[in-house]
PDB file of C-alpha atoms and ligand atoms in Angstrom:
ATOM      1  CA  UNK A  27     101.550   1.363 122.234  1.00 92.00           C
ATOM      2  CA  UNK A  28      98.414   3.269 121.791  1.00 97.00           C
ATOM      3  CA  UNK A  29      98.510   6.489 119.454  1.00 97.00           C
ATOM      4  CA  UNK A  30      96.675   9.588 119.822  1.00 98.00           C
ATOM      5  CA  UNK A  31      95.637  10.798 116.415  1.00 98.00           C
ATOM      6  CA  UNK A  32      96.137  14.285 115.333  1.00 98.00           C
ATOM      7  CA  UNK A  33      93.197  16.600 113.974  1.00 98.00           C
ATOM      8  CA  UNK A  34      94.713  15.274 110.318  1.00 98.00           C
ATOM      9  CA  UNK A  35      94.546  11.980 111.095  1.00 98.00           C
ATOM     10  CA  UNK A  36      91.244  11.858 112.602  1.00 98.00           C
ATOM     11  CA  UNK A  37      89.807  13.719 109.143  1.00 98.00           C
ATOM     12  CA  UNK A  38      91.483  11.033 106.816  1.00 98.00           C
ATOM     13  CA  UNK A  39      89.799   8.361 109.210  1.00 98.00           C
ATOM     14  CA  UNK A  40      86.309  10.394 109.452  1.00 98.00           C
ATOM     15  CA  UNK A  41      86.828  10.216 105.339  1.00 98.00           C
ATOM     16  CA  UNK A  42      87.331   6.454 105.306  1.00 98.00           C
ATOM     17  CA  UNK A  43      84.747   5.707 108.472  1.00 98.00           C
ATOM     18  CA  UNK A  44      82.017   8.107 105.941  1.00 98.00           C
ATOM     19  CA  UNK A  45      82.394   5.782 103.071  1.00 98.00           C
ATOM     20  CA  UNK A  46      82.278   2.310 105.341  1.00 99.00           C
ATOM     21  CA  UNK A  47      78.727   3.624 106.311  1.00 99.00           C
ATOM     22  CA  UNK A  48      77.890   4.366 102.675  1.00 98.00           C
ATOM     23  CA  UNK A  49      78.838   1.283 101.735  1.00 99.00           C
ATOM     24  CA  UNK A  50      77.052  -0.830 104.217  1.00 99.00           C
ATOM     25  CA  UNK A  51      73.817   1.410 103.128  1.00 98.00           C
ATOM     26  CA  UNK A  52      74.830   0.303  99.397  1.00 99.00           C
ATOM     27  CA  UNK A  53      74.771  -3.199 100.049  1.00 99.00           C
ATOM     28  CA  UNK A  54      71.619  -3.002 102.557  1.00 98.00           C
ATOM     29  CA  UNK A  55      69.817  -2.021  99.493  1.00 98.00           C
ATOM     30  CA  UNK A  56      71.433  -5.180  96.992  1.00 98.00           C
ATOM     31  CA  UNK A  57      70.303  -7.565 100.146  1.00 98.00           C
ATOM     32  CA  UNK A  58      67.579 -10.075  98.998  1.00 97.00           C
ATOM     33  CA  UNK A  59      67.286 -13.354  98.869  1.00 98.00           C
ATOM     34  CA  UNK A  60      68.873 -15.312  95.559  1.00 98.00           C
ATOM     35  CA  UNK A  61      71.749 -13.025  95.814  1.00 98.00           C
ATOM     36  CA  UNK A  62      74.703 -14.795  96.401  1.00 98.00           C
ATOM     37  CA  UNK A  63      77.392 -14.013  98.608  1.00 99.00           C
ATOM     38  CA  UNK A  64      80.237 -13.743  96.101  1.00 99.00           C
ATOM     39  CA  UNK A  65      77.902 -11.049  94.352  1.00 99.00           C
ATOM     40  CA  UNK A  66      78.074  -9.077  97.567  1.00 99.00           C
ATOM     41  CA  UNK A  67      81.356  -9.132  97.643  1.00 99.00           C
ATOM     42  CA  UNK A  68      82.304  -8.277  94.465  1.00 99.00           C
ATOM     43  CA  UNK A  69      79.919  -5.330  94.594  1.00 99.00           C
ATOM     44  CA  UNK A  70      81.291  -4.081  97.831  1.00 99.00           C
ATOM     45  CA  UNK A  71      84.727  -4.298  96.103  1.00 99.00           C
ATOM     46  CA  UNK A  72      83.064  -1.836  93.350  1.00 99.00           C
ATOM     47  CA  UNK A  73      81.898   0.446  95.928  1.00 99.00           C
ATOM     48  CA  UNK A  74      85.133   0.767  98.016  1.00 99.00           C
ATOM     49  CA  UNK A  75      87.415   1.184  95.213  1.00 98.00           C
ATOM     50  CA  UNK A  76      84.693   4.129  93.080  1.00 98.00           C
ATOM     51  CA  UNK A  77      85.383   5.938  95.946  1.00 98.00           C
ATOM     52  CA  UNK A  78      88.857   5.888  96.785  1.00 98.00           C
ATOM     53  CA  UNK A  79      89.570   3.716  99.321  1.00 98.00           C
ATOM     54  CA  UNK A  80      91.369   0.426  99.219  1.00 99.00           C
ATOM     55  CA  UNK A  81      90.104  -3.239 101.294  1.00 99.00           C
ATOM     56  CA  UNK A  82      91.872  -3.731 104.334  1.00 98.00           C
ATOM     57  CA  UNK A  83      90.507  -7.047 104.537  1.00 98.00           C
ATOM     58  CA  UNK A  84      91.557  -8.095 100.778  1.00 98.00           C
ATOM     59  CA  UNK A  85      94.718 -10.012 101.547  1.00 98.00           C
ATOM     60  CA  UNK A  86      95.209  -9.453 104.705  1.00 98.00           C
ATOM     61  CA  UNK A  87      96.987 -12.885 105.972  1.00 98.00           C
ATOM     62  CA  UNK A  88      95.747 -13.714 102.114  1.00 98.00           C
ATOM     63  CA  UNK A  89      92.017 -13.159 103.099  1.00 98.00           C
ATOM     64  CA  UNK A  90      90.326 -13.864  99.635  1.00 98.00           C
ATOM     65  CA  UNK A  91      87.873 -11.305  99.999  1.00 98.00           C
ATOM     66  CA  UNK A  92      86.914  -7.775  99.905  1.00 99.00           C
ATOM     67  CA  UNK A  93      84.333  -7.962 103.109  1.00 99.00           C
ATOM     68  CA  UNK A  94      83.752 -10.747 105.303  1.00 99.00           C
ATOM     69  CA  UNK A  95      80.218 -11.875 104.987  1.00 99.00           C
ATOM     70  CA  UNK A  96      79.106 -14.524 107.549  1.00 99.00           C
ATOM     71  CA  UNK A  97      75.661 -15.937 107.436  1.00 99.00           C
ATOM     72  CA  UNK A  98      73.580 -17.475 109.948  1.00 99.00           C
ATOM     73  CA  UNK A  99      75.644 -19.739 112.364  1.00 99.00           C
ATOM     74  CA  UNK A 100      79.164 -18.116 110.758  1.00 99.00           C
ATOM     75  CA  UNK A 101      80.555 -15.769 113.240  1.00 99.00           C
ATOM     76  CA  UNK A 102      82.685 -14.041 111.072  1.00 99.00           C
ATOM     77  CA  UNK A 103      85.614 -13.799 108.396  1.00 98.00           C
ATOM     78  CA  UNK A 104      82.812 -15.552 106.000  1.00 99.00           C
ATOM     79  CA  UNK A 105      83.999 -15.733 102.154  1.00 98.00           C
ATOM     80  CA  UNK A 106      81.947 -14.819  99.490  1.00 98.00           C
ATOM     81  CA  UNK A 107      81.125 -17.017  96.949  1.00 98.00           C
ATOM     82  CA  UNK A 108      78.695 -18.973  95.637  1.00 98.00           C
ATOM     83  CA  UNK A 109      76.360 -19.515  98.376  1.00 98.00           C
ATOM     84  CA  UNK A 110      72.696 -17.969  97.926  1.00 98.00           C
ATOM     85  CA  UNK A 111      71.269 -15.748 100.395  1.00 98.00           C
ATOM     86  CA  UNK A 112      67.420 -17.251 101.410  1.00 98.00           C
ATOM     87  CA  UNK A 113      64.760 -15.574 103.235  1.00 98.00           C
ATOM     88  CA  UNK A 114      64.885 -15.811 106.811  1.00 98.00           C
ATOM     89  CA  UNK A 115      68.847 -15.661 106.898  1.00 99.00           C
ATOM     90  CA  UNK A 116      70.668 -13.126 108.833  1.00 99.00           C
ATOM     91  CA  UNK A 117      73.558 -11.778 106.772  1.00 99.00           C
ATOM     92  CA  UNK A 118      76.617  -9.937 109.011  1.00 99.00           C
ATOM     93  CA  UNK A 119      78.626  -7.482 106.509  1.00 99.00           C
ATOM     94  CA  UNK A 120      82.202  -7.002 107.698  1.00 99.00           C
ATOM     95  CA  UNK A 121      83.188  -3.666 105.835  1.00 99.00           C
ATOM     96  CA  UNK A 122      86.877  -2.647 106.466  1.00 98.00           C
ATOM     97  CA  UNK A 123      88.677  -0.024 104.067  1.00 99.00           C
ATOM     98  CA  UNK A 124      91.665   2.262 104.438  1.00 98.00           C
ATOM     99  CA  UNK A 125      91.930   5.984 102.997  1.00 98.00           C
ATOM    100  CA  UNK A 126      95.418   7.740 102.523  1.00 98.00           C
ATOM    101  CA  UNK A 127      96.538   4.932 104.628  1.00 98.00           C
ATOM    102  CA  UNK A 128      93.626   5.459 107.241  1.00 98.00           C
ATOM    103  CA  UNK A 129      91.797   2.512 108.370  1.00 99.00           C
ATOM    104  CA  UNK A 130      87.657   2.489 109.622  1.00 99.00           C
ATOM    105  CA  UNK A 131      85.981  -1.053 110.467  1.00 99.00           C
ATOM    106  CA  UNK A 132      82.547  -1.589 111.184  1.00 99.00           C
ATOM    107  CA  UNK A 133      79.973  -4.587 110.818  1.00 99.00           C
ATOM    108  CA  UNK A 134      75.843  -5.054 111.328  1.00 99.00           C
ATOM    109  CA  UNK A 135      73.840  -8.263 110.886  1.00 99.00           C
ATOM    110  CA  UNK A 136      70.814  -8.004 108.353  1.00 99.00           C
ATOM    111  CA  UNK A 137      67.618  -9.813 108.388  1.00 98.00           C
ATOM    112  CA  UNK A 138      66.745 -10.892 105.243  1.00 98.00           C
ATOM    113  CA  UNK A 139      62.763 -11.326 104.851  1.00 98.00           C
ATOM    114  CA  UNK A 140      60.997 -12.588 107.020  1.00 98.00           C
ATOM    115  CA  UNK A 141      63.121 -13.955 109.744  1.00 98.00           C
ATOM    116  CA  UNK A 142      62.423 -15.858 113.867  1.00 98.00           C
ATOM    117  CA  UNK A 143      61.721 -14.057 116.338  1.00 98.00           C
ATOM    118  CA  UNK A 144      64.794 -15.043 118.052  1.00 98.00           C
ATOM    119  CA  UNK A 145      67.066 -14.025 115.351  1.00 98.00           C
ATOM    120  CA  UNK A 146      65.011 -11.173 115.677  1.00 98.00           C
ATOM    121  CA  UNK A 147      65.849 -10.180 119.028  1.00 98.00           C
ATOM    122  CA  UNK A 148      69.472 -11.513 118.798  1.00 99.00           C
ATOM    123  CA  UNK A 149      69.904  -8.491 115.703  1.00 99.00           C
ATOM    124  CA  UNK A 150      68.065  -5.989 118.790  1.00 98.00           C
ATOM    125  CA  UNK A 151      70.274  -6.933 121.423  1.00 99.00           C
ATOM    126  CA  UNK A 152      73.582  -7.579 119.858  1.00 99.00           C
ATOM    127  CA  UNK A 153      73.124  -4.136 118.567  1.00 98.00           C
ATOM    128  CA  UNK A 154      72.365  -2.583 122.032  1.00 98.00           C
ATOM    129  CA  UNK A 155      75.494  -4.258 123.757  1.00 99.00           C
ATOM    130  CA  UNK A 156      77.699  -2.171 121.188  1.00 98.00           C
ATOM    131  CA  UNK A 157      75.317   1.068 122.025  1.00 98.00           C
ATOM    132  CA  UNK A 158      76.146   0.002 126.022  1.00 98.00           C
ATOM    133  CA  UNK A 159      79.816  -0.545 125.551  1.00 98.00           C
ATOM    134  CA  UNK A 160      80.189   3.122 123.512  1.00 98.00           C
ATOM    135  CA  UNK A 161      78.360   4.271 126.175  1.00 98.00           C
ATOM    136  CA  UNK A 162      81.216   3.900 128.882  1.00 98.00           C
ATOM    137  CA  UNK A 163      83.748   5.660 125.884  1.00 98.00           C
ATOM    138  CA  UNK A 164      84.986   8.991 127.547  1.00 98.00           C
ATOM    139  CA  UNK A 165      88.634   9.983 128.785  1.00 98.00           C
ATOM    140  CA  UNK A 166      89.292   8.785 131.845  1.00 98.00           C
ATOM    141  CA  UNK A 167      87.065   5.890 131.664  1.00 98.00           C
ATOM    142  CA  UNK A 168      89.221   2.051 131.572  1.00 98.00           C
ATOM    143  CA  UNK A 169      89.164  -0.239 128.550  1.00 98.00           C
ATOM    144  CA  UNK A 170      87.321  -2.681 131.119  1.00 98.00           C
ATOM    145  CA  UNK A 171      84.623  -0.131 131.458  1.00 99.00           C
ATOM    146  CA  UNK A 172      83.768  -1.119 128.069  1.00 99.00           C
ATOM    147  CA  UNK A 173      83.901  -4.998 128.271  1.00 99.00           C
ATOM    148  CA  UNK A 174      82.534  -5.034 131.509  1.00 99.00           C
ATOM    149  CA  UNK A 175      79.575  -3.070 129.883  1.00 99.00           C
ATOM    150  CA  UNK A 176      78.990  -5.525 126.897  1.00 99.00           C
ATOM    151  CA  UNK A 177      78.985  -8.595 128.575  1.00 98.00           C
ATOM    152  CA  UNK A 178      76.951  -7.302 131.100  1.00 98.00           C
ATOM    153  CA  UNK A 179      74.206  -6.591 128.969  1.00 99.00           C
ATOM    154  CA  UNK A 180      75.194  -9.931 126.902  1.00 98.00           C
ATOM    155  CA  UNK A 181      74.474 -12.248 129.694  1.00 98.00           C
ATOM    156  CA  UNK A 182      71.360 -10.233 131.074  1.00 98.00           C
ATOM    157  CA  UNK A 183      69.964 -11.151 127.391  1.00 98.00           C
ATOM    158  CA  UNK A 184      71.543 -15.153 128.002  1.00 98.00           C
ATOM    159  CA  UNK A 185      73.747 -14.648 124.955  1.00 98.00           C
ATOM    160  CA  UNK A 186      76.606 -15.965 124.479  1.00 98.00           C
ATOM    161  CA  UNK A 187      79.815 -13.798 124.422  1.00 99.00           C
ATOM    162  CA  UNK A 188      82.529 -14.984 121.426  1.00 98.00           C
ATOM    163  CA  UNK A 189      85.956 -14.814 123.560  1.00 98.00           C
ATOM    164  CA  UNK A 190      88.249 -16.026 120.645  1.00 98.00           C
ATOM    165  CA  UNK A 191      87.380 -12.570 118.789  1.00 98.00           C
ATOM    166  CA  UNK A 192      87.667  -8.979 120.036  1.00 98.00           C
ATOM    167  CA  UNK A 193      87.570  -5.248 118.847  1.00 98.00           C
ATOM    168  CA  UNK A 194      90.797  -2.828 118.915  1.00 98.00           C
ATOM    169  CA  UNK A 195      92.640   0.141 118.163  1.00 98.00           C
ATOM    170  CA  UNK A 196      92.672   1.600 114.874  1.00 98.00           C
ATOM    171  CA  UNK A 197      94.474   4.299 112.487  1.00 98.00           C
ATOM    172  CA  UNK A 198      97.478   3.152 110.494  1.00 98.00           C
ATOM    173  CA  UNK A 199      96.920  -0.229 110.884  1.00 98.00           C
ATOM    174  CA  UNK A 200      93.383  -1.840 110.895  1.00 98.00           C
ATOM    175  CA  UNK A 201      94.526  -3.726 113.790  1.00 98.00           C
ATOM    176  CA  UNK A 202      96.682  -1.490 116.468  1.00 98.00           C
ATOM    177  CA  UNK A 203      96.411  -1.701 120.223  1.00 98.00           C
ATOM    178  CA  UNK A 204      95.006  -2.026 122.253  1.00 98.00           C
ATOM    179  CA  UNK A 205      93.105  -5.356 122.161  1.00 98.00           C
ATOM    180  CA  UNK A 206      89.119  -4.773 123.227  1.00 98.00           C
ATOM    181  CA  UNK A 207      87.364  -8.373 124.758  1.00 98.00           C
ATOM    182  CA  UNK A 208      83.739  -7.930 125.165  1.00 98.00           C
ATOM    183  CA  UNK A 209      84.149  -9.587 128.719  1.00 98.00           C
ATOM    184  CA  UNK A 210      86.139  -7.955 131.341  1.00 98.00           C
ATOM    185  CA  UNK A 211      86.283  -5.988 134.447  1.00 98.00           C
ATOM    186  CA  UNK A 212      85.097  -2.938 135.310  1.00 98.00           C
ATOM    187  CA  UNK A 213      87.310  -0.416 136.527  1.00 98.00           C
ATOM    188  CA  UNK A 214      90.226  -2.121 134.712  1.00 98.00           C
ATOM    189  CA  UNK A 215      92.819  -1.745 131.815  1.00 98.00           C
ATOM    190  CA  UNK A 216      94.448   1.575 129.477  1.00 98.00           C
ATOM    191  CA  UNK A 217      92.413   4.893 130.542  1.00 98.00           C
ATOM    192  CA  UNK A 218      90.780   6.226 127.519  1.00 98.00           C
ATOM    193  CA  UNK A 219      92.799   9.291 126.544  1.00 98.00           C
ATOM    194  CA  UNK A 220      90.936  11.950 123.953  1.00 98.00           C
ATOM    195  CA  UNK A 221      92.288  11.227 120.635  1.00 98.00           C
ATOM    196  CA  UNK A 222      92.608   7.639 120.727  1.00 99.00           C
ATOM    197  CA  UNK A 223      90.544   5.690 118.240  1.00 99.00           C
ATOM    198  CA  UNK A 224      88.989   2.403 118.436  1.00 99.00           C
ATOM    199  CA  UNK A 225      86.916  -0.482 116.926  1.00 99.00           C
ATOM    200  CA  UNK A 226      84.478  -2.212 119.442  1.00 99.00           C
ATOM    201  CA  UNK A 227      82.745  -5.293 118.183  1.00 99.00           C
ATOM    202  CA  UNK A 228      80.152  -7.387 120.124  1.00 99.00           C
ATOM    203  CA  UNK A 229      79.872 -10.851 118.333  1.00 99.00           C
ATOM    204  CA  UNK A 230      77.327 -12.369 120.473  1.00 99.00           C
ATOM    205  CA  UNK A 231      75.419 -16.475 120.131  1.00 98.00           C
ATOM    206  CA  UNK A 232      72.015 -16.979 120.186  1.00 98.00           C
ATOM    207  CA  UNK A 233      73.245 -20.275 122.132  1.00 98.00           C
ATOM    208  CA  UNK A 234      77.117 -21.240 123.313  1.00 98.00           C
ATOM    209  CA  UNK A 235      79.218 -18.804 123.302  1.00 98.00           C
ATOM    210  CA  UNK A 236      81.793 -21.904 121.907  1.00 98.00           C
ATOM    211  CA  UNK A 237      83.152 -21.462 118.366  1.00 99.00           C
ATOM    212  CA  UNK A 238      85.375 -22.955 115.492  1.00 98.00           C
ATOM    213  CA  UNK A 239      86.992 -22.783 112.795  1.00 98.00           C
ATOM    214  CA  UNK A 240      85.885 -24.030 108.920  1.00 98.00           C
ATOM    215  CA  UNK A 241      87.946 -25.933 106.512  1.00 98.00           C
ATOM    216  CA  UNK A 242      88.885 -22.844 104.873  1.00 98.00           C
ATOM    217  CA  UNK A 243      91.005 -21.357 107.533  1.00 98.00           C
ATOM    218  CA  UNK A 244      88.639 -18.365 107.966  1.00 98.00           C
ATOM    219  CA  UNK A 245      85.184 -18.827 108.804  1.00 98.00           C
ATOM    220  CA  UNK A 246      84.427 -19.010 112.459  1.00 98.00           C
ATOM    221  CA  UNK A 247      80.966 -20.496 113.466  1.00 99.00           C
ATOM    222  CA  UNK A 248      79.749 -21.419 116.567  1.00 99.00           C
ATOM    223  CA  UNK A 249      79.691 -24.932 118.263  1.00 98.00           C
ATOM    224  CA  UNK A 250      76.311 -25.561 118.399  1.00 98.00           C
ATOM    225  CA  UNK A 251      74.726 -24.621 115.132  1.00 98.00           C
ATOM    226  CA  UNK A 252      72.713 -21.171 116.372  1.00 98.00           C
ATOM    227  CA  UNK A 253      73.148 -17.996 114.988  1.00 99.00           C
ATOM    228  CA  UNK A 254      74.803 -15.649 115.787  1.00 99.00           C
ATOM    229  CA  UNK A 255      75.394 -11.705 115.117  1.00 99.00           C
ATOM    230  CA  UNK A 256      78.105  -9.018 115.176  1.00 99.00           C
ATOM    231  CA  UNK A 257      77.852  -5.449 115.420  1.00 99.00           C
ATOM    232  CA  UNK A 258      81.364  -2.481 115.192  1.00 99.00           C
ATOM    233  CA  UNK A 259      81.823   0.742 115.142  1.00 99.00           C
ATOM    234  CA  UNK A 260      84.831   2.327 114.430  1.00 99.00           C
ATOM    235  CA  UNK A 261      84.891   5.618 117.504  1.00 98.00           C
ATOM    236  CA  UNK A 262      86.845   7.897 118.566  1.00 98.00           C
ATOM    237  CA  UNK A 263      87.567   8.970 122.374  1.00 98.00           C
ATOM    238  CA  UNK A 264      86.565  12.254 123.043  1.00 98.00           C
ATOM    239  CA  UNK A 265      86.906  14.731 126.518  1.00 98.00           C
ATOM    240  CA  UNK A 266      83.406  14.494 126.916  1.00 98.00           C
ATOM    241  CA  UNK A 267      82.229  10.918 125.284  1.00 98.00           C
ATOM    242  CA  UNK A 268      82.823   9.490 121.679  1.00 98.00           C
ATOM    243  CA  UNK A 269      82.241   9.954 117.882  1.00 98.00           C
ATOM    244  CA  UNK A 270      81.347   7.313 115.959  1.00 98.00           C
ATOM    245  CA  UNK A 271      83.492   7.631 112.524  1.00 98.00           C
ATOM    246  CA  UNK A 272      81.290   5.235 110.677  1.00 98.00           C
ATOM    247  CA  UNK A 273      78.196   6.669 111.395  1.00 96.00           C
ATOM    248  CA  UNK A 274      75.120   8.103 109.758  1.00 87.00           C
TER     249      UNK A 274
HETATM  250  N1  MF3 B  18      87.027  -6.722 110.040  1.00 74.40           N
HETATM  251  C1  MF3 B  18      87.698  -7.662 110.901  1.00 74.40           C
HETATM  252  C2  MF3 B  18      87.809  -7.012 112.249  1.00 74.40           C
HETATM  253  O1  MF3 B  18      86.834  -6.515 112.694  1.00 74.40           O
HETATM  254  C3  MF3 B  18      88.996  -8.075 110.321  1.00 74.40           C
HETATM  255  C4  MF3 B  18      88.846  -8.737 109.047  1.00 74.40           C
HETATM  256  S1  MF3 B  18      90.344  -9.219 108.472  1.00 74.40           S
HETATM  257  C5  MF3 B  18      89.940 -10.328 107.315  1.00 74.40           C
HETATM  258  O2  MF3 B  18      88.798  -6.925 112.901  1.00 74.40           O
HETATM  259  F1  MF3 B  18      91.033 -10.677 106.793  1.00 74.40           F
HETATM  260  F2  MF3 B  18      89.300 -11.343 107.868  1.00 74.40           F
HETATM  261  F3  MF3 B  18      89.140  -9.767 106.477  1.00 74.40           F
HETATM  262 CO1   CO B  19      87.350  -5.004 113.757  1.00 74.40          CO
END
């Protein structure tokens, strides 16, 4: 089923999408090389907690951390811990938090000094697919408007598109329906109804859009070693468009 969020609803979610954007802001600014992961973490932990919200990612299915932050070649659901951040790394900060039981959920990839040109562009472009998919957010539009739209521009890049992994409602649960590939069909799927709240997440390769799974039961990287970068929103469907809830 997917719920249509009242006026209150949307302001407890507006609350919790506000502080995800702070946050990411906060730990933009700690991001340097010879930090380590697990300080990131721990620090985003800080930050979500000073402000009255609670990790939605901190054991969920016993996820270890507060954030997922996946580095390089990691796709997502990275752990913190004692890995050091280098220049020329591109760090992706998973931030998801609930308020009065309202969820938000967004990510961005980071450069980190001086980093390729191609992870350069990869930042650029995965970035852009997300601004192409919100693009097609409006009611009446179809869920495949949006998938359609991201893979679209995905593939006109030659990036790979993650299919394991996809965005999805939001509000109660971090996790509601529907689900949201970032391949589809245009012109397919729910309609959009105003009200309706979603997180759309692009993870796009550098190389194959083949991934797997670490040791630890969490970290997805891709197959072939490239990196690879992820950027969500948290929006909500409007009569005329979208608001993004974890926005400036
Ligand atoms: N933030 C992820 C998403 O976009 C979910 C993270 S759950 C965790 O859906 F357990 F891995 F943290
Ligand atoms: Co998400």
């Amino acid at each position: 089923m997917v719920s249509i969020k009242s006026d209150r609803e949307i302001e407890l979610m507006k609350y919790a999408g506000h502080i995800n954007y702070l946050c990411h802001k906060y730990l933009e600014s700690k991001l340097r090389p010879g930090i380590t992961t697990g300080e990131l973490d721990k620090l985003a932990g800080e930050f979500i907690t000073s402000h009255g919200c609670i990790s939605s990612s901190l054991g969920y299915e016993g996820y270890p951390g507060n954030i997922c932050i996946s580095v390089n070649d990691e796709v997502v659901h990275g752990i913190g811990g004692k890995r050091k951040i280098k220049n020329g790394d591109i760090v992706s900060l998973d931030i998801c938090m609930s308020y009065k039981g309202y969820h938000s959920d967004s990510a961005a990839t980071y450069p980190v000094g001086t980093i390729t040109k191609e992870k350069e562009e990869l930042i650029k472009n995965t970035k852009d697919a997300l601004m192409e998919g919100l693009k097609m957010v409006k009611e009446g539009a179809k869920l495949g408007d949006i998938s359609n739209a991201i893979e679209t521009y995905a593939h006109r890049h030659h990036l790979g598109v993650v299919e394991e992994l996809c965005g999805h409602g939001i509000g109660t649960e971090l996790h509601e329906d529907p689900d949201i590939p970032n391949f589809g069909e245009k012109g397919t799927g729910l309609t959009l109804k105003a009200g309706m709240t979603f997180a759309i997440e692009p993870m796009l390769n550098l190389g194959t859009k083949h991934v797997y799974m670490l040791d630890d039961d969490w970290t997805i990287v891709t197959a072939d070693g490239k990196p690879s970068a992820h950027f969500e929103h948290t929006v909500l469907v409007t009569k005329t468009g979208y608001k993004i809830l974890t926005g400036e």
